[in-house]
CSV table of C-alpha atoms and ligand atoms in Angstrom, one decimal:
chain,number,residue,atom,x,y,z
A,255,MET,CA,-184.5,91.0,-217.4
A,256,ALA,CA,-181.1,91.9,-215.7
A,257,GLU,CA,-181.3,92.8,-212.1
A,258,ALA,CA,-181.0,96.6,-211.4
A,259,LEU,CA,-180.5,96.4,-207.6
A,260,PHE,CA,-178.2,94.4,-205.4
A,261,LEU,CA,-179.1,93.6,-201.8
A,262,GLY,CA,-176.7,92.1,-199.2
A,263,VAL,CA,-178.2,90.7,-196.1
A,264,ASP,CA,-176.2,89.7,-193.1
A,265,VAL,CA,-178.3,87.8,-190.5
A,266,GLY,CA,-176.0,87.9,-187.5
A,267,SER,CA,-176.5,86.3,-184.1
A,268,THR,CA,-177.6,89.6,-182.5
A,269,THR,CA,-178.2,92.0,-185.4
A,270,ALA,CA,-179.5,91.7,-189.0
A,271,LYS,CA,-178.0,94.1,-191.4
A,272,ALA,CA,-178.7,95.0,-195.1
A,273,VAL,CA,-177.0,97.1,-197.7
A,274,LEU,CA,-178.7,98.1,-201.1
A,275,LEU,CA,-176.5,99.0,-204.0
A,276,ASP,CA,-177.4,100.1,-207.6
A,277,ALA,CA,-175.9,98.5,-210.7
A,278,ALA,CA,-173.0,101.0,-210.6
A,279,GLY,CA,-172.2,100.0,-207.0
A,280,ALA,CA,-173.5,103.2,-205.4
A,281,GLU,CA,-175.1,102.8,-202.0
A,282,LEU,CA,-178.8,103.4,-202.0
A,283,GLY,CA,-179.5,102.6,-198.4
A,284,THR,CA,-178.7,100.5,-195.3
A,285,ALA,CA,-180.9,99.0,-192.6
A,286,MET,CA,-180.4,97.2,-189.3
A,287,CYS,CA,-182.6,95.5,-186.8
A,288,PRO,CA,-182.3,93.0,-183.9
A,289,THR,CA,-182.2,89.4,-185.2
A,290,GLY,CA,-184.4,88.3,-182.3
A,291,HIS,CA,-185.9,84.8,-182.2
A,292,ASP,CA,-187.0,84.8,-185.8
A,293,PRO,CA,-184.2,85.4,-188.3
A,294,ARG,CA,-186.5,84.9,-191.2
A,295,ALA,CA,-188.8,87.7,-190.0
A,296,ALA,CA,-185.8,90.0,-189.4
A,297,ALA,CA,-184.6,89.4,-193.0
A,298,ALA,CA,-188.0,90.2,-194.4
A,299,ARG,CA,-188.2,93.4,-192.3
A,300,LEU,CA,-184.9,94.6,-193.7
A,301,ARG,CA,-186.0,93.9,-197.3
A,302,GLY,CA,-189.3,95.7,-196.7
A,303,GLU,CA,-187.5,98.7,-195.2
A,304,LEU,CA,-185.1,99.1,-198.1
A,305,LEU,CA,-187.3,98.1,-201.0
A,306,SER,CA,-190.9,98.9,-200.3
A,307,GLY,CA,-192.1,101.5,-202.8
A,308,HIS,CA,-188.7,101.4,-204.6
A,309,PRO,CA,-189.1,101.5,-208.4
A,310,GLY,CA,-186.5,98.8,-209.0
A,311,ALA,CA,-187.9,96.4,-206.3
A,312,GLY,CA,-188.9,93.9,-208.9
A,313,GLN,CA,-185.4,93.5,-210.2
A,314,VAL,CA,-183.3,92.9,-207.1
A,315,ARG,CA,-180.7,90.1,-206.6
A,316,THR,CA,-179.9,89.2,-203.0
A,317,VAL,CA,-176.9,87.5,-201.5
A,318,ALA,CA,-177.4,86.4,-197.8
A,319,THR,CA,-174.6,85.8,-195.3
A,320,GLY,CA,-174.3,85.5,-191.5
A,321,TYR,CA,-175.3,82.6,-189.2
A,322,GLY,CA,-179.0,82.9,-190.3
A,323,ARG,CA,-178.2,83.1,-194.0
A,324,ALA,CA,-180.0,79.9,-194.9
A,325,LEU,CA,-183.3,81.4,-193.6
A,326,VAL,CA,-183.3,84.3,-196.0
A,327,ASP,CA,-185.8,82.8,-198.4
A,328,TYR,CA,-185.7,85.5,-201.0
A,329,ALA,CA,-181.9,85.2,-201.5
A,330,ALA,CA,-180.6,84.0,-204.8
A,331,GLN,CA,-177.4,82.8,-203.2
A,332,THR,CA,-175.8,82.3,-199.8
A,333,VAL,CA,-172.1,83.2,-199.2
A,334,THR,CA,-169.9,82.6,-196.1
A,335,GLU,CA,-169.2,85.5,-193.7
A,336,ILE,CA,-165.4,85.1,-194.3
A,337,THR,CA,-165.8,85.9,-198.0
A,338,CYS,CA,-168.3,88.7,-197.4
A,339,HIS,CA,-166.2,90.4,-194.7
A,340,ALA,CA,-163.1,90.1,-197.0
A,341,ARG,CA,-165.0,91.6,-199.9
A,342,GLY,CA,-166.7,94.4,-197.9
A,343,VAL,CA,-163.6,95.5,-195.9
A,344,ARG,CA,-161.4,95.4,-199.0
A,345,HIS,CA,-163.9,97.5,-200.9
A,346,LEU,CA,-164.1,100.1,-198.2
A,347,HIS,CA,-160.3,99.9,-197.5
A,348,PRO,CA,-158.3,98.7,-200.6
A,349,ASP,CA,-155.1,98.6,-198.6
A,350,ALA,CA,-156.4,96.1,-196.0
A,351,ARG,CA,-154.2,93.0,-195.4
A,352,THR,CA,-155.7,91.7,-192.2
A,353,ILE,CA,-159.3,91.8,-190.8
A,354,LEU,CA,-160.3,91.3,-187.2
A,355,ASP,CA,-164.0,90.9,-186.9
A,356,ILE,CA,-165.7,90.7,-183.5
A,357,GLY,CA,-169.4,90.2,-183.6
A,358,GLY,CA,-172.1,89.2,-181.1
A,359,GLN,CA,-171.1,85.5,-180.8
A,360,ASP,CA,-168.0,84.9,-182.7
A,361,SER,CA,-164.7,86.4,-183.7
A,362,LYS,CA,-162.6,86.0,-186.9
A,363,VAL,CA,-159.2,86.9,-188.2
A,364,ILE,CA,-158.9,87.0,-192.0
A,365,ARG,CA,-155.6,87.4,-193.8
A,366,LEU,CA,-155.7,88.8,-197.3
A,367,ASP,CA,-153.1,88.7,-200.1
A,368,GLU,CA,-152.1,91.8,-202.1
A,369,ALA,CA,-155.0,91.2,-204.5
A,370,GLY,CA,-157.5,91.1,-201.6
A,371,LEU,CA,-158.1,87.3,-201.8
A,372,VAL,CA,-158.5,85.3,-198.6
A,373,GLN,CA,-155.1,83.7,-197.8
A,374,ASP,CA,-156.0,82.3,-194.3
A,375,PHE,CA,-158.5,82.7,-191.6
A,376,ALA,CA,-159.4,81.6,-188.1
A,377,MET,CA,-162.7,81.6,-186.4
A,378,ASN,CA,-163.8,81.3,-182.8
A,379,ASP,CA,-167.5,80.5,-182.5
A,380,ARG,CA,-167.3,78.0,-179.7
A,381,CYS,CA,-166.8,80.3,-176.7
A,382,ALA,CA,-168.4,83.6,-175.8
A,383,ALA,CA,-165.3,85.0,-174.2
A,384,GLY,CA,-163.6,87.2,-176.8
A,385,THR,CA,-166.9,88.2,-178.4
A,386,GLY,CA,-169.5,90.9,-178.0
A,387,ALA,CA,-171.6,88.6,-175.9
A,388,PHE,CA,-168.9,88.9,-173.1
A,389,LEU,CA,-169.2,92.7,-173.2
A,390,ASP,CA,-173.0,92.5,-173.4
A,391,VAL,CA,-173.2,90.3,-170.3
A,392,ILE,CA,-170.8,92.3,-168.3
A,393,ALA,CA,-172.4,95.7,-169.2
A,394,ALA,CA,-175.9,94.4,-168.3
A,395,ARG,CA,-174.7,92.8,-165.1
A,396,PHE,CA,-173.1,96.0,-163.8
A,397,GLY,CA,-175.7,98.5,-165.0
A,398,ARG,CA,-173.6,100.0,-167.9
A,399,ASN,CA,-174.5,100.3,-171.5
A,400,LEU,CA,-172.3,99.7,-174.6
A,401,ALA,CA,-171.6,103.4,-175.0
A,402,ASP,CA,-170.2,103.5,-171.4
A,403,LEU,CA,-167.8,100.7,-172.2
A,404,ALA,CA,-166.8,102.3,-175.5
A,405,ALA,CA,-166.0,105.6,-173.6
A,406,LEU,CA,-164.3,103.8,-170.6
A,407,HIS,CA,-160.8,104.7,-171.8
A,408,LYS,CA,-161.5,108.4,-171.2
A,409,LEU,CA,-161.6,107.7,-167.4
A,410,ARG,CA,-157.9,106.5,-167.7
A,411,PRO,CA,-158.6,103.2,-165.9
A,412,GLU,CA,-155.9,100.9,-164.7
A,413,PRO,CA,-156.8,97.5,-166.0
A,414,LEU,CA,-156.9,94.7,-163.4
A,415,GLU,CA,-156.1,91.1,-164.2
A,416,VAL,CA,-159.2,89.1,-165.3
A,417,SER,CA,-157.8,85.7,-166.0
A,418,SER,CA,-160.9,83.5,-166.5
A,419,THR,CA,-161.3,82.2,-170.0
A,420,CYS,CA,-165.0,81.6,-169.7
A,421,VAL,CA,-167.7,84.3,-169.5
A,422,VAL,CA,-169.5,82.6,-166.6
A,423,PHE,CA,-166.3,82.4,-164.5
A,424,ALA,CA,-165.2,85.9,-165.6
A,425,GLU,CA,-168.5,87.3,-164.3
A,426,THR,CA,-167.7,85.6,-160.9
A,427,GLU,CA,-164.2,87.0,-161.0
A,428,VAL,CA,-165.5,90.5,-161.7
A,429,VAL,CA,-167.9,90.3,-158.7
A,430,SER,CA,-165.1,89.0,-156.5
A,431,LEU,CA,-162.8,92.0,-157.5
A,432,LEU,CA,-165.6,94.4,-156.8
A,433,SER,CA,-166.1,92.9,-153.4
A,434,GLN,CA,-162.4,93.5,-152.7
A,435,GLY,CA,-163.2,97.2,-153.2
A,436,LYS,CA,-161.6,97.5,-156.6
A,437,LYS,CA,-163.0,100.3,-158.8
A,438,LEU,CA,-165.5,99.3,-161.4
A,439,GLU,CA,-163.8,101.1,-164.3
A,440,ASP,CA,-160.5,99.2,-163.5
A,441,VAL,CA,-162.3,95.9,-163.5
A,442,LEU,CA,-164.1,96.7,-166.7
A,443,ALA,CA,-160.8,97.8,-168.3
A,444,GLY,CA,-159.5,94.4,-167.2
A,445,VAL,CA,-162.3,92.7,-169.1
A,446,HIS,CA,-161.4,94.7,-172.2
A,447,ARG,CA,-157.7,93.7,-171.8
A,448,ALA,CA,-158.7,90.0,-171.5
A,449,ILE,CA,-160.7,90.2,-174.8
A,450,ALA,CA,-157.8,92.1,-176.5
A,451,ARG,CA,-155.3,89.4,-175.4
A,452,ARG,CA,-157.5,86.7,-176.9
A,453,ALA,CA,-157.8,88.5,-180.2
A,454,ALA,CA,-154.1,89.2,-180.2
A,455,ALA,CA,-153.2,85.6,-179.7
A,456,THR,CA,-155.3,84.6,-182.8
A,457,LEU,CA,-153.8,87.5,-184.8
A,458,LYS,CA,-150.3,86.4,-183.9
A,459,GLN,CA,-151.1,82.8,-184.7
A,460,LEU,CA,-152.2,83.9,-188.2
A,461,ARG,CA,-149.1,86.2,-188.6
A,462,ALA,CA,-151.3,89.2,-189.1
A,463,THR,CA,-149.8,91.9,-191.3
A,464,GLU,CA,-150.6,95.6,-191.5
A,465,PRO,CA,-152.8,97.4,-192.3
A,466,LEU,CA,-155.1,95.7,-189.9
A,467,TYR,CA,-158.8,96.7,-189.9
A,468,PHE,CA,-161.2,96.0,-187.1
A,469,SER,CA,-164.8,95.3,-188.1
A,470,GLY,CA,-168.0,93.9,-186.5
A,471,GLY,CA,-170.3,95.6,-184.0
A,472,VAL,CA,-167.6,95.4,-181.3
A,473,ALA,CA,-165.3,97.6,-183.4
A,474,LEU,CA,-167.6,100.4,-182.3
A,475,ASN,CA,-166.0,100.0,-178.8
A,476,GLU,CA,-163.1,102.5,-178.8
A,477,THR,CA,-161.8,101.3,-175.5
A,478,LEU,CA,-161.2,97.8,-177.0
A,479,ARG,CA,-159.6,99.2,-180.1
A,480,LEU,CA,-157.1,101.2,-178.0
A,481,GLU,CA,-156.5,98.2,-175.8
A,482,LEU,CA,-155.8,96.0,-178.9
A,483,GLU,CA,-153.3,98.5,-180.2
A,484,SER,CA,-151.5,98.5,-176.8
A,485,VAL,CA,-151.5,94.6,-176.5
A,486,LEU,CA,-150.5,94.1,-180.2
A,487,GLY,CA,-148.1,97.0,-180.5
A,488,MET,CA,-149.4,97.8,-184.0
A,489,PRO,CA,-152.0,100.2,-185.3
A,490,VAL,CA,-155.6,98.9,-185.4
A,491,ARG,CA,-157.8,100.8,-187.7
A,492,ARG,CA,-161.5,100.8,-187.2
A,493,SER,CA,-163.3,99.8,-190.4
A,494,ASN,CA,-165.6,102.3,-192.0
A,495,ARG,CA,-169.1,101.5,-190.7
A,496,PRO,CA,-167.8,98.3,-189.1
A,497,GLN,CA,-171.1,96.5,-188.4
A,498,LEU,CA,-172.1,96.7,-192.1
A,499,THR,CA,-169.1,95.3,-193.7
A,500,ALA,CA,-170.3,91.7,-194.3
A,501,ALA,CA,-173.7,93.0,-195.7
A,502,TYR,CA,-171.7,95.4,-197.9
A,503,GLY,CA,-169.6,92.5,-199.2
A,504,ALA,CA,-172.7,90.4,-199.8
A,505,ALA,CA,-174.3,93.3,-201.8
A,506,LEU,CA,-171.1,93.6,-203.9
A,507,LEU,CA,-171.1,89.8,-204.5
A,508,ALA,CA,-174.7,89.9,-205.6
A,509,ALA,CA,-173.7,91.9,-208.7
A,510,PRO,CA,-173.1,89.6,-211.7
A,511,THR,CA,-169.4,90.4,-212.2
A,512,ARG,CA,-168.6,89.3,-208.7
A,513,ARG,CA,-170.3,85.9,-208.5
A,514,GLU,CA,-167.0,84.1,-209.1
A,515,GLU,CA,-165.6,85.2,-205.7
A,516,THR,CA,-167.6,82.8,-203.6
A,517,SER,CA,-165.3,79.9,-203.0
A,518,ARG,CA,-164.7,80.2,-199.3
B,875,LIG,P1,-173.6,89.7,-185.2
B,875,LIG,O1,-173.3,89.8,-186.6
B,875,LIG,O2,-173.1,88.4,-184.5
B,875,LIG,O3,-175.0,90.0,-184.8
B,875,LIG,P2,-172.4,92.3,-184.9
B,875,LIG,O4,-171.2,92.4,-185.7
B,875,LIG,O5,-173.7,92.9,-185.4
B,875,LIG,O6,-172.7,90.8,-184.5
B,875,LIG,O7,-172.0,92.9,-183.4
B,875,LIG,C1,-172.9,92.8,-182.3
B,875,LIG,C2,-172.1,93.2,-181.1
B,875,LIG,O8,-171.7,94.5,-181.3
B,875,LIG,C3,-173.0,93.3,-179.9
B,875,LIG,O9,-172.9,92.0,-179.2
B,875,LIG,C4,-172.3,94.4,-179.1
B,875,LIG,O10,-171.4,93.9,-178.1
B,875,LIG,C5,-171.5,95.2,-180.1
B,875,LIG,N1,-172.0,96.6,-180.3
B,875,LIG,C6,-173.1,97.0,-181.0
B,875,LIG,N2,-173.3,98.3,-181.0
B,875,LIG,C7,-172.3,98.8,-180.2
B,875,LIG,C8,-171.9,100.1,-179.8
B,875,LIG,N3,-172.6,101.2,-180.2
B,875,LIG,N4,-170.8,100.2,-179.1
B,875,LIG,C9,-170.1,99.1,-178.7
B,875,LIG,N5,-170.4,97.9,-179.0
B,875,LIG,C10,-171.5,97.7,-179.8
């Protein structure tokens, strides 16, 4: 019997995400939960949330992506995040030519050709600086939450220089700036500028072309998006529902006609 439902599951380093589509590609539901210490359990939870009691639950085809994709035991296939992000962003934004994705523990730049196929990409998964982990550590350390950081730009801060290229040293540098009496918002703005500069260097290396879409959970941070625009000197558009783009791409790739797009 042909599958009637298509499930994309993205088991990320911090958050597991899922998107359920019907055979016509219409969205039936989305779910997210922390990945925690048991990616297999997180994936099972998302499946349960989206499919329990669903009349088509017996005919679902799943594609898994993300760092924990091999642990999604109900998946028919696993596909790399690069392919899934490209597919998801391009579906949501057909004009996209470059994608900057910043997640919890890695960042990627993907360049697409006119047809939406991956032309080139670069990935940083070796260092927490330049990823969501940097912002998570800094927010927790200084008693702020992610929403505070996202809204920081409204305070019109004057970003200070944060030059350390390592999260551990950057934290020390931030403490040192505060002990000199610098304002917390100016220091935090400096952290955003440092992340934006890192991303900009990779984007320039890959000769990023417009339109550029920003995805991943960190794209929810408006302060960073604005800082990226200022550092790059080009528009940076936030992807529609940025944290779900890879799961969206995986769900699209789960449909039979899209199975051929899994080479990278
Ligand atoms: P992964 O796939 O690696 O789990 P995600 O793309 O899900 O990563 O992004 C997770 C990151 O997104 C977190 O580390 C956090 O910094 C950031 N994030 C999540 N929600 C928000 C929010 N509401 N505002 C700003 N940043 C956010």
